Amino acid sequence: MHRVEATIFAASEPVGRETLARIVGKSCSIDLLIDDIREELRGRPYDLVAVAGGFRHLTRPAYADAIRSAFGTAVGGSGRGVDLTQSDVLVLMCIAYSQPITRGELSSFCGKEISRDLIGHLRGAGLIASGPRSPTAGVPYTYVTTKEFLLEFGLDTLRDLPDIEALEDAGLLSKEKLLAGDIMPDFSGGEGEEASSVGDE
């Protein structure tokens, strides 16, 4: 158990099951070991979390304000965390739920032109990448989310994305507002929008 915890603690990226199996042997149950470690960490300010196909130590959300006060970001001193505008977040959400998707399809969905600069910002942050070429006229590029996207939002797989209907029921998402352009007034350059820091908490 301590060897597993030490390996995960020392790693800069999530540690996958295959790596852990090499440490403890294939006959040992990784799930039981992880459960035992989580039990020992109960009451500590951090936990062992399944994220991006592996396991990683993450601080608990209750301590995000303290970490933000110390480092200016909720992800600690590692420099991780990406400044995203409201437009960035909404386009990223559309890509996550509809991938692979073209820029034209994103523009049609949102009812406004999605700028190449906005796509470039998300690509530069490593949150999206080029997917397969679309079989439509002109064979445009499509976009998909990356492992960095999973890391940034604390997801193990895309199956962990919140259910769209649940978001609507909670009042966090409205298709009517989205299609009316009320959520995102400016896709073109993002100027004048307040940036919010998004990161593992």
Tab-separated table of C-alpha atoms in Angstrom:
chain	number	residue	atom	x	y	z
A	1	MET	CA	0.000	0.000	0.000
A	2	HIS	CA	2.796	2.429	0.874
A	3	ARG	CA	4.636	1.655	-2.357
A	4	VAL	CA	1.507	2.493	-4.368
A	5	GLU	CA	0.921	5.705	-2.443
A	6	ALA	CA	4.569	6.775	-2.743
A	7	THR	CA	4.575	6.152	-6.495
A	8	ILE	CA	1.417	8.183	-7.022
A	9	PHE	CA	2.725	10.943	-4.747
A	10	ALA	CA	6.023	11.183	-6.654
A	11	ALA	CA	4.478	11.167	-10.129
A	12	SER	CA	3.868	14.399	-12.031
A	13	GLU	CA	1.032	12.792	-14.033
A	14	PRO	CA	-1.757	10.387	-13.057
A	15	VAL	CA	-0.427	6.856	-12.555
A	16	GLY	CA	-2.257	4.138	-14.469
A	17	ARG	CA	-3.253	0.679	-13.271
A	18	GLU	CA	-0.605	-0.999	-15.437
A	19	THR	CA	2.169	0.915	-13.675
A	20	LEU	CA	0.736	0.129	-10.245
A	21	ALA	CA	0.399	-3.556	-11.172
A	22	ARG	CA	4.141	-3.641	-11.977
A	23	ILE	CA	4.843	-2.395	-8.453
A	24	VAL	CA	2.616	-4.781	-6.483
A	25	GLY	CA	2.081	-7.684	-8.893
A	26	LYS	CA	-0.861	-8.561	-11.082
A	27	SER	CA	-2.426	-10.792	-8.423
A	28	CYS	CA	-2.897	-7.831	-6.072
A	29	SER	CA	-6.187	-5.884	-6.292
A	30	ILE	CA	-5.438	-2.261	-7.218
A	31	ASP	CA	-8.998	-1.252	-6.317
A	32	LEU	CA	-8.676	-2.635	-2.778
A	33	LEU	CA	-5.317	-0.924	-2.305
A	34	ILE	CA	-6.737	2.399	-3.515
A	35	ASP	CA	-9.729	2.007	-1.187
A	36	ASP	CA	-7.375	1.331	1.764
A	37	ILE	CA	-5.277	4.394	0.926
A	38	ARG	CA	-8.388	6.574	0.629
A	39	GLU	CA	-9.561	5.302	4.002
A	40	GLU	CA	-6.230	6.291	5.565
A	41	LEU	CA	-6.494	9.735	3.950
A	42	ARG	CA	-9.959	10.366	5.381
A	43	GLY	CA	-9.814	13.666	7.258
A	44	ARG	CA	-6.644	14.770	5.448
A	45	PRO	CA	-6.729	17.897	3.228
A	46	TYR	CA	-6.025	15.792	0.128
A	47	ASP	CA	-7.353	12.586	-1.408
A	48	LEU	CA	-6.416	9.977	-3.993
A	49	VAL	CA	-8.546	10.626	-7.072
A	50	ALA	CA	-9.141	8.747	-10.323
A	51	VAL	CA	-8.404	11.248	-13.089
A	52	ALA	CA	-7.432	11.025	-16.783
A	53	GLY	CA	-7.197	7.232	-16.702
A	54	GLY	CA	-4.961	7.031	-13.641
A	55	PHE	CA	-4.677	8.002	-9.975
A	56	ARG	CA	-3.400	11.245	-8.524
A	57	HIS	CA	-3.209	13.043	-5.176
A	58	LEU	CA	-5.444	16.130	-5.245
A	59	THR	CA	-6.333	18.606	-2.542
A	60	ARG	CA	-9.939	18.634	-1.430
A	61	PRO	CA	-12.179	21.419	-2.815
A	62	ALA	CA	-12.678	22.818	0.703
A	63	TYR	CA	-9.043	24.022	0.649
A	64	ALA	CA	-9.155	25.735	-2.747
A	65	ASP	CA	-9.424	29.216	-1.192
A	66	ALA	CA	-6.345	28.659	0.979
A	67	ILE	CA	-4.322	27.403	-2.003
A	68	ARG	CA	-5.580	30.282	-4.154
A	69	SER	CA	-4.500	32.760	-1.439
A	70	ALA	CA	-1.033	31.228	-1.324
A	71	PHE	CA	-0.373	30.733	-5.032
A	72	GLY	CA	-2.964	32.814	-6.896
A	73	THR	CA	-4.495	29.661	-8.358
A	74	ALA	CA	-6.463	26.726	-6.982
A	75	VAL	CA	-3.912	24.234	-8.296
A	76	GLY	CA	-0.941	25.111	-6.109
A	77	GLY	CA	2.552	26.138	-7.049
A	78	SER	CA	2.881	23.908	-10.098
A	79	GLY	CA	1.698	26.644	-12.447
A	80	ARG	CA	-1.114	24.460	-13.748
A	81	GLY	CA	-4.468	25.999	-14.329
A	82	VAL	CA	-5.674	27.793	-17.433
A	83	ASP	CA	-7.310	31.205	-17.598
A	84	LEU	CA	-10.546	30.655	-19.507
A	85	THR	CA	-13.132	33.218	-20.531
A	86	GLN	CA	-16.842	32.459	-20.516
A	87	SER	CA	-16.617	32.015	-24.300
A	88	ASP	CA	-13.721	29.554	-23.939
A	89	VAL	CA	-15.630	27.486	-21.391
A	90	LEU	CA	-18.786	27.310	-23.484
A	91	VAL	CA	-16.943	26.327	-26.682
A	92	LEU	CA	-14.947	23.759	-24.701
A	93	MET	CA	-18.197	22.367	-23.305
A	94	CYS	CA	-19.660	22.095	-26.823
A	95	ILE	CA	-16.554	20.253	-28.029
A	96	ALA	CA	-16.551	17.924	-25.023
A	97	TYR	CA	-20.175	16.886	-25.512
A	98	SER	CA	-20.217	16.799	-29.344
A	99	GLN	CA	-16.722	15.669	-30.362
A	100	PRO	CA	-15.467	15.301	-32.976
A	101	ILE	CA	-16.909	18.646	-34.128
A	102	THR	CA	-15.823	21.209	-36.741
A	103	ARG	CA	-15.484	24.950	-36.180
A	104	GLY	CA	-18.374	25.460	-38.591
A	105	GLU	CA	-20.560	23.090	-36.567
A	106	LEU	CA	-19.590	24.937	-33.391
A	107	SER	CA	-20.569	28.233	-35.033
A	108	SER	CA	-23.897	26.771	-36.167
A	109	PHE	CA	-24.605	25.373	-32.728
A	110	CYS	CA	-23.809	28.646	-30.968
A	111	GLY	CA	-25.403	30.874	-33.609
A	112	LYS	CA	-22.247	33.008	-33.835
A	113	GLU	CA	-18.913	32.698	-35.597
A	114	ILE	CA	-16.298	30.901	-33.505
A	115	SER	CA	-12.981	32.641	-34.122
A	116	ARG	CA	-9.777	30.850	-35.043
A	117	ASP	CA	-8.152	32.757	-32.167
A	118	LEU	CA	-10.522	31.173	-29.655
A	119	ILE	CA	-9.811	27.701	-31.054
A	120	GLY	CA	-6.098	28.539	-31.053
A	121	HIS	CA	-6.230	29.560	-27.389
A	122	LEU	CA	-7.844	26.250	-26.402
A	123	ARG	CA	-5.321	24.326	-28.531
A	124	GLY	CA	-2.451	26.307	-27.050
A	125	ALA	CA	-3.653	25.414	-23.561
A	126	GLY	CA	-3.608	21.754	-24.598
A	127	LEU	CA	-7.321	21.332	-23.846
A	128	ILE	CA	-8.310	20.411	-27.415
A	129	ALA	CA	-6.575	18.796	-30.378
A	130	SER	CA	-7.350	18.055	-34.003
A	131	GLY	CA	-9.595	15.067	-34.519
A	132	PRO	CA	-10.325	13.161	-37.726
A	133	ARG	CA	-11.119	15.197	-40.832
A	134	SER	CA	-14.867	15.601	-41.332
A	135	PRO	CA	-16.357	13.714	-44.299
A	136	THR	CA	-18.350	16.855	-45.213
A	137	ALA	CA	-17.586	19.229	-48.105
A	138	GLY	CA	-14.091	20.681	-47.874
A	139	VAL	CA	-13.015	17.961	-45.416
A	140	PRO	CA	-12.600	20.402	-42.497
A	141	TYR	CA	-10.695	19.624	-39.322
A	142	THR	CA	-12.633	18.463	-36.305
A	143	TYR	CA	-11.717	19.101	-32.686
A	144	VAL	CA	-11.652	16.771	-29.705
A	145	THR	CA	-10.718	17.161	-26.053
A	146	THR	CA	-7.406	15.880	-24.697
A	147	LYS	CA	-6.002	14.151	-21.626
A	148	GLU	CA	-5.071	17.653	-20.409
A	149	PHE	CA	-8.791	18.520	-20.522
A	150	LEU	CA	-9.531	15.571	-18.235
A	151	LEU	CA	-6.742	16.652	-15.879
A	152	GLU	CA	-7.863	20.286	-15.844
A	153	PHE	CA	-11.429	19.424	-14.899
A	154	GLY	CA	-10.681	16.451	-12.654
A	155	LEU	CA	-12.380	13.845	-14.835
A	156	ASP	CA	-11.317	10.223	-15.141
A	157	THR	CA	-13.013	9.734	-18.536
A	158	LEU	CA	-15.489	11.650	-20.706
A	159	ARG	CA	-18.216	9.468	-19.196
A	160	ASP	CA	-17.754	11.566	-16.041
A	161	LEU	CA	-19.041	14.712	-17.771
A	162	PRO	CA	-22.236	15.958	-16.101
A	163	ASP	CA	-25.438	14.873	-17.814
A	164	ILE	CA	-26.751	17.754	-19.975
A	165	GLU	CA	-30.331	17.220	-18.807
A	166	ALA	CA	-29.175	17.313	-15.183
A	167	LEU	CA	-27.400	20.627	-15.841
A	168	GLU	CA	-30.573	22.040	-17.365
A	169	ASP	CA	-32.672	20.779	-14.448
A	170	ALA	CA	-30.243	22.441	-12.023
A	171	GLY	CA	-30.573	25.734	-13.914
A	172	LEU	CA	-26.892	25.742	-14.889
A	173	LEU	CA	-27.502	25.430	-18.613
A	174	SER	CA	-30.264	26.732	-20.839
A	175	LYS	CA	-30.483	25.803	-24.512
A	176	GLU	CA	-32.840	28.755	-25.079
A	177	LYS	CA	-30.315	31.257	-23.649
A	178	LEU	CA	-27.505	29.613	-25.566
A	179	LEU	CA	-29.315	29.788	-28.891
A	180	ALA	CA	-30.433	33.368	-28.173
A	181	GLY	CA	-26.829	34.385	-27.531
A	182	ASP	CA	-27.536	35.423	-23.936
A	183	ILE	CA	-24.793	33.253	-22.425
A	184	MET	CA	-21.929	34.308	-24.618
A	185	PRO	CA	-22.107	37.839	-26.054
A	186	ASP	CA	-18.760	37.815	-27.904
A	187	PHE	CA	-17.028	34.910	-29.614
A	188	SER	CA	-14.814	36.997	-31.845
A	189	GLY	CA	-11.942	38.042	-29.636
A	190	GLY	CA	-12.888	37.660	-26.001
A	191	GLU	CA	-11.915	41.268	-25.194
A	192	GLY	CA	-13.603	42.775	-22.202
A	193	GLU	CA	-14.530	39.407	-20.749
A	194	GLU	CA	-13.470	38.560	-17.242
A	195	ALA	CA	-11.193	35.546	-17.150
A	196	SER	CA	-11.767	32.852	-14.607
A	197	SER	CA	-9.171	30.392	-13.452
A	198	VAL	CA	-10.137	26.768	-13.821
A	199	GLY	CA	-8.128	24.006	-12.253
A	200	ASP	CA	-7.982	20.937	-10.038
A	201	GLU	CA	-9.184	21.712	-6.584
